XYZ file of C-alpha atoms in Angstrom:
494
model
C -2.803 -30.581 -28.715
C -1.876 -29.198 -25.311
C 1.833 -29.263 -24.496
C 2.768 -31.357 -21.457
C 5.708 -29.331 -20.111
C 5.683 -25.567 -19.723
C 8.115 -23.474 -21.764
C 9.769 -20.211 -20.713
C 10.922 -17.699 -23.310
C 12.804 -14.416 -22.937
C 12.271 -11.202 -24.904
C 14.425 -8.142 -24.170
C 15.013 -9.190 -20.571
C 11.350 -10.027 -19.912
C 10.415 -13.670 -19.324
C 7.165 -15.237 -20.471
C 5.565 -18.556 -19.543
C 3.811 -20.804 -22.047
C 1.957 -22.955 -19.568
C 1.701 -26.680 -20.185
C -0.410 -29.232 -18.377
C 2.190 -29.460 -15.572
C 1.290 -25.879 -14.598
C -2.302 -25.629 -15.841
C -3.322 -28.658 -13.772
C -1.394 -27.554 -10.691
C -3.387 -26.495 -7.604
C -1.029 -23.492 -7.327
C -2.156 -21.895 -10.601
C -5.089 -19.939 -11.951
C -5.472 -17.457 -14.785
C -5.444 -14.368 -12.547
C -2.236 -15.416 -10.760
C -0.456 -16.454 -13.969
C 2.588 -14.495 -15.174
C 1.596 -11.628 -17.450
C 2.420 -12.032 -21.115
C 4.893 -9.541 -22.559
C 2.089 -8.042 -24.657
C 0.138 -7.402 -21.431
C 2.962 -5.353 -19.921
C 1.705 -1.995 -21.186
C 2.405 0.385 -18.274
C 5.061 2.965 -19.150
C 6.780 5.351 -16.727
C 3.901 7.826 -16.887
C 1.362 5.150 -15.985
C 3.548 4.174 -13.011
C 3.889 7.864 -12.077
C 0.105 8.310 -12.297
C -0.339 5.204 -10.126
C 1.743 6.779 -7.353
C 0.156 10.218 -7.701
C -3.244 8.540 -7.417
C -2.218 6.523 -4.358
C -0.276 9.278 -2.572
C -2.936 11.992 -2.812
C -5.393 10.823 -0.173
C -6.797 11.872 3.183
C -4.215 9.969 5.326
C -1.335 11.650 3.438
C -2.981 15.020 4.055
C -2.980 14.322 7.810
C 0.619 13.018 8.094
C 2.123 16.360 9.074
C -0.396 16.676 11.897
C 0.314 13.118 13.060
C 4.058 13.816 13.250
C 3.657 17.112 15.108
C 0.961 15.861 17.508
C 2.150 12.312 18.231
C 5.902 12.357 17.504
C 6.906 15.746 18.907
C 8.295 17.207 15.685
C 8.086 20.768 14.466
C 6.336 21.455 11.172
C 9.629 21.721 9.272
C 11.007 18.540 10.868
C 7.792 16.678 10.082
C 7.889 17.604 6.401
C 11.561 16.615 6.143
C 10.771 13.266 7.787
C 8.058 12.630 5.197
C 10.398 13.506 2.309
C 13.319 11.425 3.618
C 11.082 8.462 4.440
C 9.702 8.287 0.921
C 13.170 8.517 -0.605
C 14.237 5.652 1.674
C 11.219 3.484 0.897
C 11.995 3.836 -2.808
C 14.866 1.379 -2.265
C 12.783 -1.701 -1.354
C 10.036 -0.536 -3.712
C 12.273 -0.515 -6.787
C 14.228 -3.629 -5.782
C 11.159 -5.756 -5.041
C 9.578 -4.509 -8.272
C 12.403 -6.080 -10.314
C 11.194 -9.715 -10.268
C 7.624 -8.600 -10.952
C 8.736 -6.798 -14.106
C 11.165 -9.500 -15.247
C 8.897 -12.515 -14.708
C 5.416 -10.952 -14.720
C 4.546 -12.512 -11.359
C 2.454 -11.048 -8.512
C 3.613 -10.671 -4.912
C 2.276 -14.002 -3.514
C 3.960 -16.018 -6.260
C 7.273 -14.225 -5.649
C 7.000 -15.052 -1.934
C 6.902 -18.756 -2.818
C 10.636 -18.457 -3.500
C 11.561 -17.196 -0.012
C 8.832 -18.677 2.225
C 7.841 -21.802 0.321
C 4.919 -22.776 -1.910
C 2.531 -23.171 1.048
C 4.493 -21.032 3.499
C 3.973 -17.950 1.315
C 0.406 -17.803 2.612
C 1.546 -16.677 6.077
C 3.235 -13.368 5.075
C 0.550 -12.927 2.401
C -2.246 -13.028 4.966
C -0.315 -10.700 7.302
C -0.024 -8.229 4.417
C -3.667 -8.747 3.453
C -4.927 -7.881 6.946
C -3.098 -4.532 6.872
C -4.551 -3.776 3.449
C -8.092 -4.648 4.565
C -7.674 -2.289 7.540
C -6.552 0.548 5.272
C -9.354 -0.324 2.825
C -11.934 0.115 5.578
C -10.495 3.437 6.744
C -10.232 4.888 3.233
C -13.766 3.693 2.482
C -14.946 5.550 5.580
C -13.411 8.771 4.206
C -14.911 8.098 0.764
C -18.311 7.397 2.297
C -18.196 10.693 4.204
C -17.361 12.504 0.944
C -20.366 10.873 -0.778
C -22.578 11.863 2.160
C -21.425 15.489 1.982
C -21.771 15.487 -1.810
C -25.383 14.281 -1.614
C -26.047 16.753 1.207
C -24.897 19.632 -1.021
C -27.162 18.495 -3.846
C -30.227 17.368 -1.861
C -31.013 19.501 1.179
C -33.009 16.754 2.861
C -30.058 14.367 2.801
C -28.261 16.279 5.580
C -30.925 15.252 8.073
C -29.837 11.621 7.750
C -26.661 12.372 9.734
C -24.713 9.224 10.596
C -27.120 7.040 8.632
C -26.260 9.040 5.510
C -22.553 8.441 6.169
C -23.167 4.683 6.447
C -25.112 4.706 3.170
C -22.237 6.632 1.574
C -19.793 4.040 2.969
C -21.700 1.163 1.361
C -21.975 2.962 -1.997
C -18.248 3.734 -2.019
C -17.465 0.186 -0.825
C -19.339 -1.295 -3.790
C -17.738 1.132 -6.264
C -14.233 0.118 -5.148
C -14.946 -3.575 -5.579
C -16.473 -3.016 -9.021
C -13.335 -1.241 -10.308
C -10.961 -4.001 -9.184
C -13.179 -6.825 -10.434
C -12.900 -5.249 -13.892
C -9.125 -5.845 -13.852
C -5.735 -4.132 -14.164
C -6.606 -2.064 -17.238
C -9.513 -0.525 -15.361
C -7.146 0.484 -12.542
C -4.632 1.904 -15.036
C -7.380 3.965 -16.675
C -8.624 5.250 -13.305
C -5.147 6.250 -12.103
C -4.207 7.940 -15.388
C -7.456 9.922 -15.414
C -7.375 10.890 -11.747
C -3.723 11.991 -11.444
C -4.070 15.393 -13.203
C -7.415 16.024 -11.474
C -5.851 15.395 -8.085
C -2.959 17.736 -8.816
C -5.520 20.386 -9.800
C -7.380 19.858 -6.507
C -4.149 20.358 -4.562
C -3.362 23.582 -6.405
C -6.908 24.855 -5.876
C -6.799 24.170 -2.131
C -3.407 25.875 -1.887
C -4.685 29.014 -3.663
C -7.652 29.054 -1.271
C -5.502 28.672 1.846
C -2.353 30.729 1.239
C -3.836 34.219 1.880
C -4.918 32.969 5.307
C -1.667 31.545 6.648
C 1.835 32.845 7.376
C 4.471 30.268 6.447
C 7.036 32.035 8.643
C 4.790 31.771 11.691
C 3.839 28.188 10.825
C 7.448 27.021 10.621
C 8.275 28.889 13.838
C 5.731 26.941 15.942
C 7.763 25.101 18.639
C 7.634 21.280 18.654
C 5.573 19.404 21.261
C 8.481 17.653 22.987
C 10.357 18.305 26.251
C 12.337 21.519 26.102
C 15.973 20.860 25.284
C 15.320 17.269 24.177
C 17.455 16.001 21.300
C 15.637 15.962 17.984
C 17.413 12.785 16.820
C 15.308 10.167 18.619
C 12.033 11.953 17.879
C 12.936 12.423 14.221
C 14.035 8.789 13.832
C 10.798 7.507 15.364
C 8.757 9.718 13.045
C 10.883 8.639 10.088
C 10.219 4.973 10.886
C 6.478 5.606 11.078
C 6.505 7.383 7.712
C 8.486 4.554 6.108
C 5.855 2.243 7.569
C 3.187 4.212 5.658
C 4.296 2.555 2.382
C 5.993 -0.493 3.931
C 3.044 -2.519 2.704
C 3.446 -1.435 -0.931
C 7.187 -2.090 -0.766
C 6.208 -5.750 -0.388
C 3.461 -6.165 -2.955
C 4.815 -3.772 -5.603
C 5.224 -6.792 -7.961
C 1.395 -6.784 -8.182
C 1.838 -3.631 -10.301
C 5.350 -3.916 -11.731
C 4.269 -7.136 -13.482
C 2.466 -4.809 -15.935
C 5.474 -2.500 -16.533
C 7.026 -2.368 -20.000
C 10.585 -2.447 -18.655
C 12.712 -2.078 -15.530
C 13.482 1.495 -16.556
C 9.789 2.342 -16.683
C 9.080 1.009 -13.186
C 12.157 2.697 -11.686
C 11.666 6.107 -13.306
C 7.905 6.059 -12.717
C 8.321 5.397 -9.020
C 11.043 8.008 -8.576
C 8.931 10.670 -10.282
C 5.629 9.683 -8.706
C 6.225 8.950 -5.029
C 8.542 11.201 -2.943
C 7.588 14.598 -4.310
C 3.850 13.848 -4.368
C 3.888 12.674 -0.759
C 5.917 15.686 0.369
C 3.788 18.271 -1.440
C 0.406 16.858 -0.407
C 1.501 16.423 3.215
C 2.756 20.029 3.109
C -0.627 21.085 1.762
C -2.274 19.337 4.706
C -0.140 21.274 7.186
C -0.917 24.586 5.454
C -4.657 23.856 5.168
C -4.935 22.803 8.806
C -3.165 25.994 9.912
C -5.410 28.110 7.681
C -8.633 26.353 8.672
C -9.278 28.655 11.661
C -9.470 31.708 9.400
C -11.204 29.797 6.602
C -14.040 28.155 8.544
C -13.632 29.305 12.147
C -12.302 26.058 13.682
C -9.165 23.899 13.362
C -9.906 21.044 10.949
C -7.278 18.413 10.171
C -8.833 16.516 7.272
C -9.889 17.901 3.877
C -13.290 16.212 3.716
C -14.544 17.870 6.893
C -12.852 21.163 5.976
C -14.532 21.398 2.587
C -17.801 20.386 4.219
C -17.704 23.729 6.089
C -17.823 25.715 2.828
C -21.110 27.580 2.497
C -21.437 27.217 -1.283
C -23.265 23.953 -2.176
C -21.855 24.049 -5.722
C -18.229 24.191 -4.594
C -18.844 21.547 -1.947
C -20.336 19.237 -4.584
C -17.409 19.773 -6.986
C -14.779 19.359 -4.273
C -16.424 16.229 -2.849
C -16.658 14.656 -6.298
C -12.909 15.133 -6.728
C -12.171 13.780 -3.238
C -14.277 10.721 -4.066
C -12.103 10.171 -7.159
C -8.936 10.705 -5.097
C -9.944 8.204 -2.443
C -11.150 5.713 -5.047
C -7.831 5.857 -6.927
C -5.908 5.270 -3.683
C -8.132 2.566 -2.302
C -8.424 0.370 -5.372
C -4.697 0.267 -6.068
C -3.180 0.377 -2.581
C -5.688 -1.593 -0.542
C -7.647 -4.050 -2.698
C -5.245 -5.396 -5.335
C -2.856 -6.942 -2.801
C -5.359 -8.838 -0.611
C -7.150 -9.955 -3.771
C -3.967 -11.699 -4.921
C -3.105 -12.806 -1.383
C -6.441 -14.545 -0.830
C -6.218 -16.258 -4.218
C -2.823 -17.664 -3.232
C -4.464 -19.817 -0.534
C -6.347 -21.949 -3.085
C -6.030 -20.599 -6.646
C -8.305 -23.272 -8.136
C -11.101 -22.393 -5.699
C -10.671 -18.621 -5.208
C -10.592 -16.517 -8.380
C -10.215 -12.739 -8.599
C -13.930 -11.965 -8.193
C -14.269 -14.137 -5.089
C -11.060 -12.686 -3.625
C -12.244 -9.103 -4.199
C -15.532 -9.871 -2.444
C -13.649 -11.497 0.443
C -11.445 -8.398 0.736
C -14.547 -6.223 0.841
C -16.142 -8.419 3.514
C -13.060 -8.319 5.773
C -12.791 -4.536 5.379
C -16.481 -4.221 6.244
C -16.066 -6.335 9.387
C -13.042 -4.286 10.516
C -15.109 -1.088 10.221
C -18.263 -2.571 11.797
C -17.541 -0.853 15.128
C -17.301 2.586 13.497
C -20.394 1.996 11.340
C -22.477 0.915 14.326
C -21.351 4.091 16.130
C -22.566 6.232 13.245
C -25.923 4.433 13.261
C -26.224 5.164 16.993
C -26.398 1.479 17.900
C -23.308 1.576 20.150
C -21.508 4.264 22.130
C -17.700 4.200 22.226
C -14.740 6.536 22.752
C -12.531 4.563 20.333
C -11.932 6.818 17.330
C -10.947 6.115 13.750
C -8.008 8.518 14.172
C -6.665 6.388 17.043
C -6.750 3.275 14.896
C -5.058 5.081 12.018
C -2.341 6.782 14.065
C -1.353 3.840 16.250
C -2.256 0.288 15.233
C -1.861 0.445 11.462
C 1.372 2.429 11.401
C 2.877 0.264 14.154
C 1.718 -2.961 12.512
C 3.119 -1.882 9.157
C 6.544 -1.326 10.718
C 6.627 -5.035 11.644
C 6.589 -5.896 7.929
C 10.213 -4.737 7.541
C 11.700 -8.247 7.854
C 9.626 -9.476 4.902
C 11.012 -6.687 2.698
C 14.582 -7.518 3.720
C 14.056 -11.246 3.118
C 12.562 -10.658 -0.340
C 15.455 -8.460 -1.473
C 18.141 -10.831 -0.150
C 16.424 -13.904 -1.582
C 16.060 -12.510 -5.098
C 19.318 -10.594 -5.487
C 21.808 -12.490 -3.304
C 20.510 -16.051 -2.971
C 18.718 -16.614 -6.291
C 20.865 -14.026 -8.110
C 17.818 -12.798 -10.070
C 17.131 -16.258 -11.495
C 13.815 -17.941 -10.694
C 12.264 -21.156 -11.996
C 9.149 -19.514 -13.402
C 7.169 -22.698 -14.029
C 8.422 -24.136 -10.735
C 6.779 -21.312 -8.784
C 3.416 -22.773 -9.872
C 4.206 -26.417 -9.094
C 5.078 -28.421 -5.979
C 8.273 -30.113 -7.163
C 10.858 -27.307 -7.324
C 10.556 -25.029 -4.294
C 9.896 -26.416 -0.783
C 6.386 -26.324 0.679
C 7.736 -24.441 3.708
C 11.031 -22.565 3.653
C 11.877 -22.390 7.350
C 14.786 -20.026 6.733
C 12.234 -17.390 5.747
C 10.125 -17.951 8.855
C 13.090 -17.836 11.245
C 14.391 -14.674 9.560
C 10.929 -13.115 9.872
C 10.120 -14.340 13.374
C 13.317 -13.322 15.188
C 13.101 -9.551 14.400
C 9.352 -9.484 15.092
C 9.778 -11.165 18.494
C 12.658 -8.840 19.382
C 10.606 -5.820 18.317
C 7.662 -6.872 20.494
C 9.920 -7.668 23.472
C 11.584 -4.268 23.166
C 8.218 -2.638 23.958
C 8.685 -3.590 27.601
C 12.307 -2.520 27.891
C 13.529 1.042 28.204
C 17.063 -0.035 27.254
C 15.891 -1.572 23.963
C 12.987 0.744 23.143
C 15.050 1.999 20.183
C 14.590 -1.419 18.549
C 10.846 -0.784 18.361
C 11.148 2.925 17.582
C 13.273 2.111 14.535
C 11.361 -1.120 13.881
C 11.227 -1.047 10.089
C 14.960 -0.406 9.750
C 16.067 -2.886 12.420
C 13.578 -5.483 11.208
C 14.429 -5.331 7.520
C 18.195 -5.353 8.148
C 18.122 -8.170 10.715
C 15.636 -10.224 8.691
C 17.788 -9.981 5.567
C 21.006 -10.833 7.446
C 19.500 -13.858 9.213
C 17.959 -15.146 5.984
C 21.232 -14.820 4.109
C 23.150 -16.598 6.858
C 20.691 -19.502 7.041
C 20.635 -19.961 3.260
C 24.431 -19.899 2.988
C 24.673 -22.540 5.725
C 22.477 -24.936 3.771
C 23.894 -27.190 1.101
C 21.525 -25.972 -1.631
C 19.918 -22.494 -1.389
C 16.129 -22.623 -1.123
C 15.566 -25.514 -3.513
C 16.218 -23.861 -6.880
C 16.938 -26.462 -9.549
C 17.256 -24.385 -12.700
C 17.679 -20.820 -13.851
C 14.329 -20.389 -15.520
C-alpha cells in the first residue's frame, strides 16, 4: 500500500526522501528530478576530479590566454595569473552551492525553488539554460570540425566536402552528445573517468611537440596590448571578471552533479583538485602552442583543432582528432547539456522527462548555431564570426549570473541555515509560488550593470559585473528576507 505522506530520513548527514502520494502526485515531481537515494550517491573525490578535468580541457579553455591578451590588454604572464586566480575564486560559490545538492540529493532547479519560489524558479533556470545551449552549440561546432578533420585524414575524398563535411560532422557530434546524456548520470561518470587521463596525455603530447619551437622567456616578455603607462589594475580586474564568468554558469548548477557525491568532503576535495590547476595548465598550453604554431605549421593558429589539422601525417591527425572529439564530448555533455535538461524539466515535470528535455536542449543549440551552419553550407554570407560570439556575448552574459549565485548562497546558509523542507520543494504548500525577494535581489544588480554600460563614471560596475552582482544580490536578498516576518515560507526543518 502506497504511503500517503512522504518521509525524510538522514544517514551520515545525507538526507533521503521516501516519496508518498503527496509528492508522487504533485505536478512539481518526476523521477528524473527526484532527490537521489543515498545508494545512488556513488561519486567519490576522484570522480569529481575527473569531471572537472574533463570539463576544463576543451577548446575554449585553450584559447583563454589569447582572449585575455587580445581583448583585455594583458601580457601573457598577467593573463595566466588571471585565469589561475579566477578559478580559485570561483571555487567559493562552486563548493558552497554544491552543499545542498550533496546533503539533499536535489538538482539545481529544485534548489532554486527555495530562493525564487516553486514557479519563480523557472525564470533563473531558463536564463541559465540559454547560456548552456549557446555553449553547447559552440562546443558542438568544434567537435564537428574535429570529426570532419578525422574523416578527412582517413578518407581522402572527404576533404573535398569542405563546409558541408563540417556540417555533417556537427550533426554527428550533436547526436552523440544527446545519446550520452539520455543514458543518464552513470554514463557521464564513466565518460569523464575514462577521458580524464587521455586528455592529460594529449596535453603532455602537445607540450612535448611545441616546447622546442618556443622561447618561454621571449613569450613572457611580449608587451601587453594596452596604452603605454596604463595601470594594470583595471585591465587585470576586467579580465579576472571575464574568467570568473567562464564557470559562473557551473557555480549555479553544480548541485546537478554534487547530488551524486558520496559526501561533502568528496565534492570539496574533488573540485579543489580538479578545477584551478587544470584550467591554468591547459590555458598555459594554449598560449605556448599558439606562440609555437608559426614554427610548427607556418602560420599563427589559436585553436588546437585547426593547428593539428595542419599536420602532414594522416595517422597523427586521426589520432589527435579522435582524442579532441573525446575531450569536447566530455566537456559538452557535462557542462552544457545536463543543466538545461534539468532546467527544461522544471517547467512541467509531469510533461517533460529527461529524454524530451535533452532533445529540446539539442534543438535550441541547433537553432543558435543555424547562422554558422548556413555559412558553412554557403547559403548565406556574413562577417559575424563564432569567435566574436564566444569572446563577447557569452562571457558578458555569464557575468550577469552573479546575483543568482549570491542569492543561492545567502538563502541556503544564512536564511534557511542549511535546513530545507525536502518534500516541500516538490509540493505547492510549503514554499511560495513566487519569492519576490529573489527577483528584486536579482533584478536590481542586473539593471545597474546594464545601465553602467552607458556611463563612464560607473563603467567599473559592469567591468567587475560578477563580483558586484553576486555581492549586491546577496546583500539585497538578505535584507529583504530579514525584513519579512517569516523567511521565505519555510515551515519545518526537513
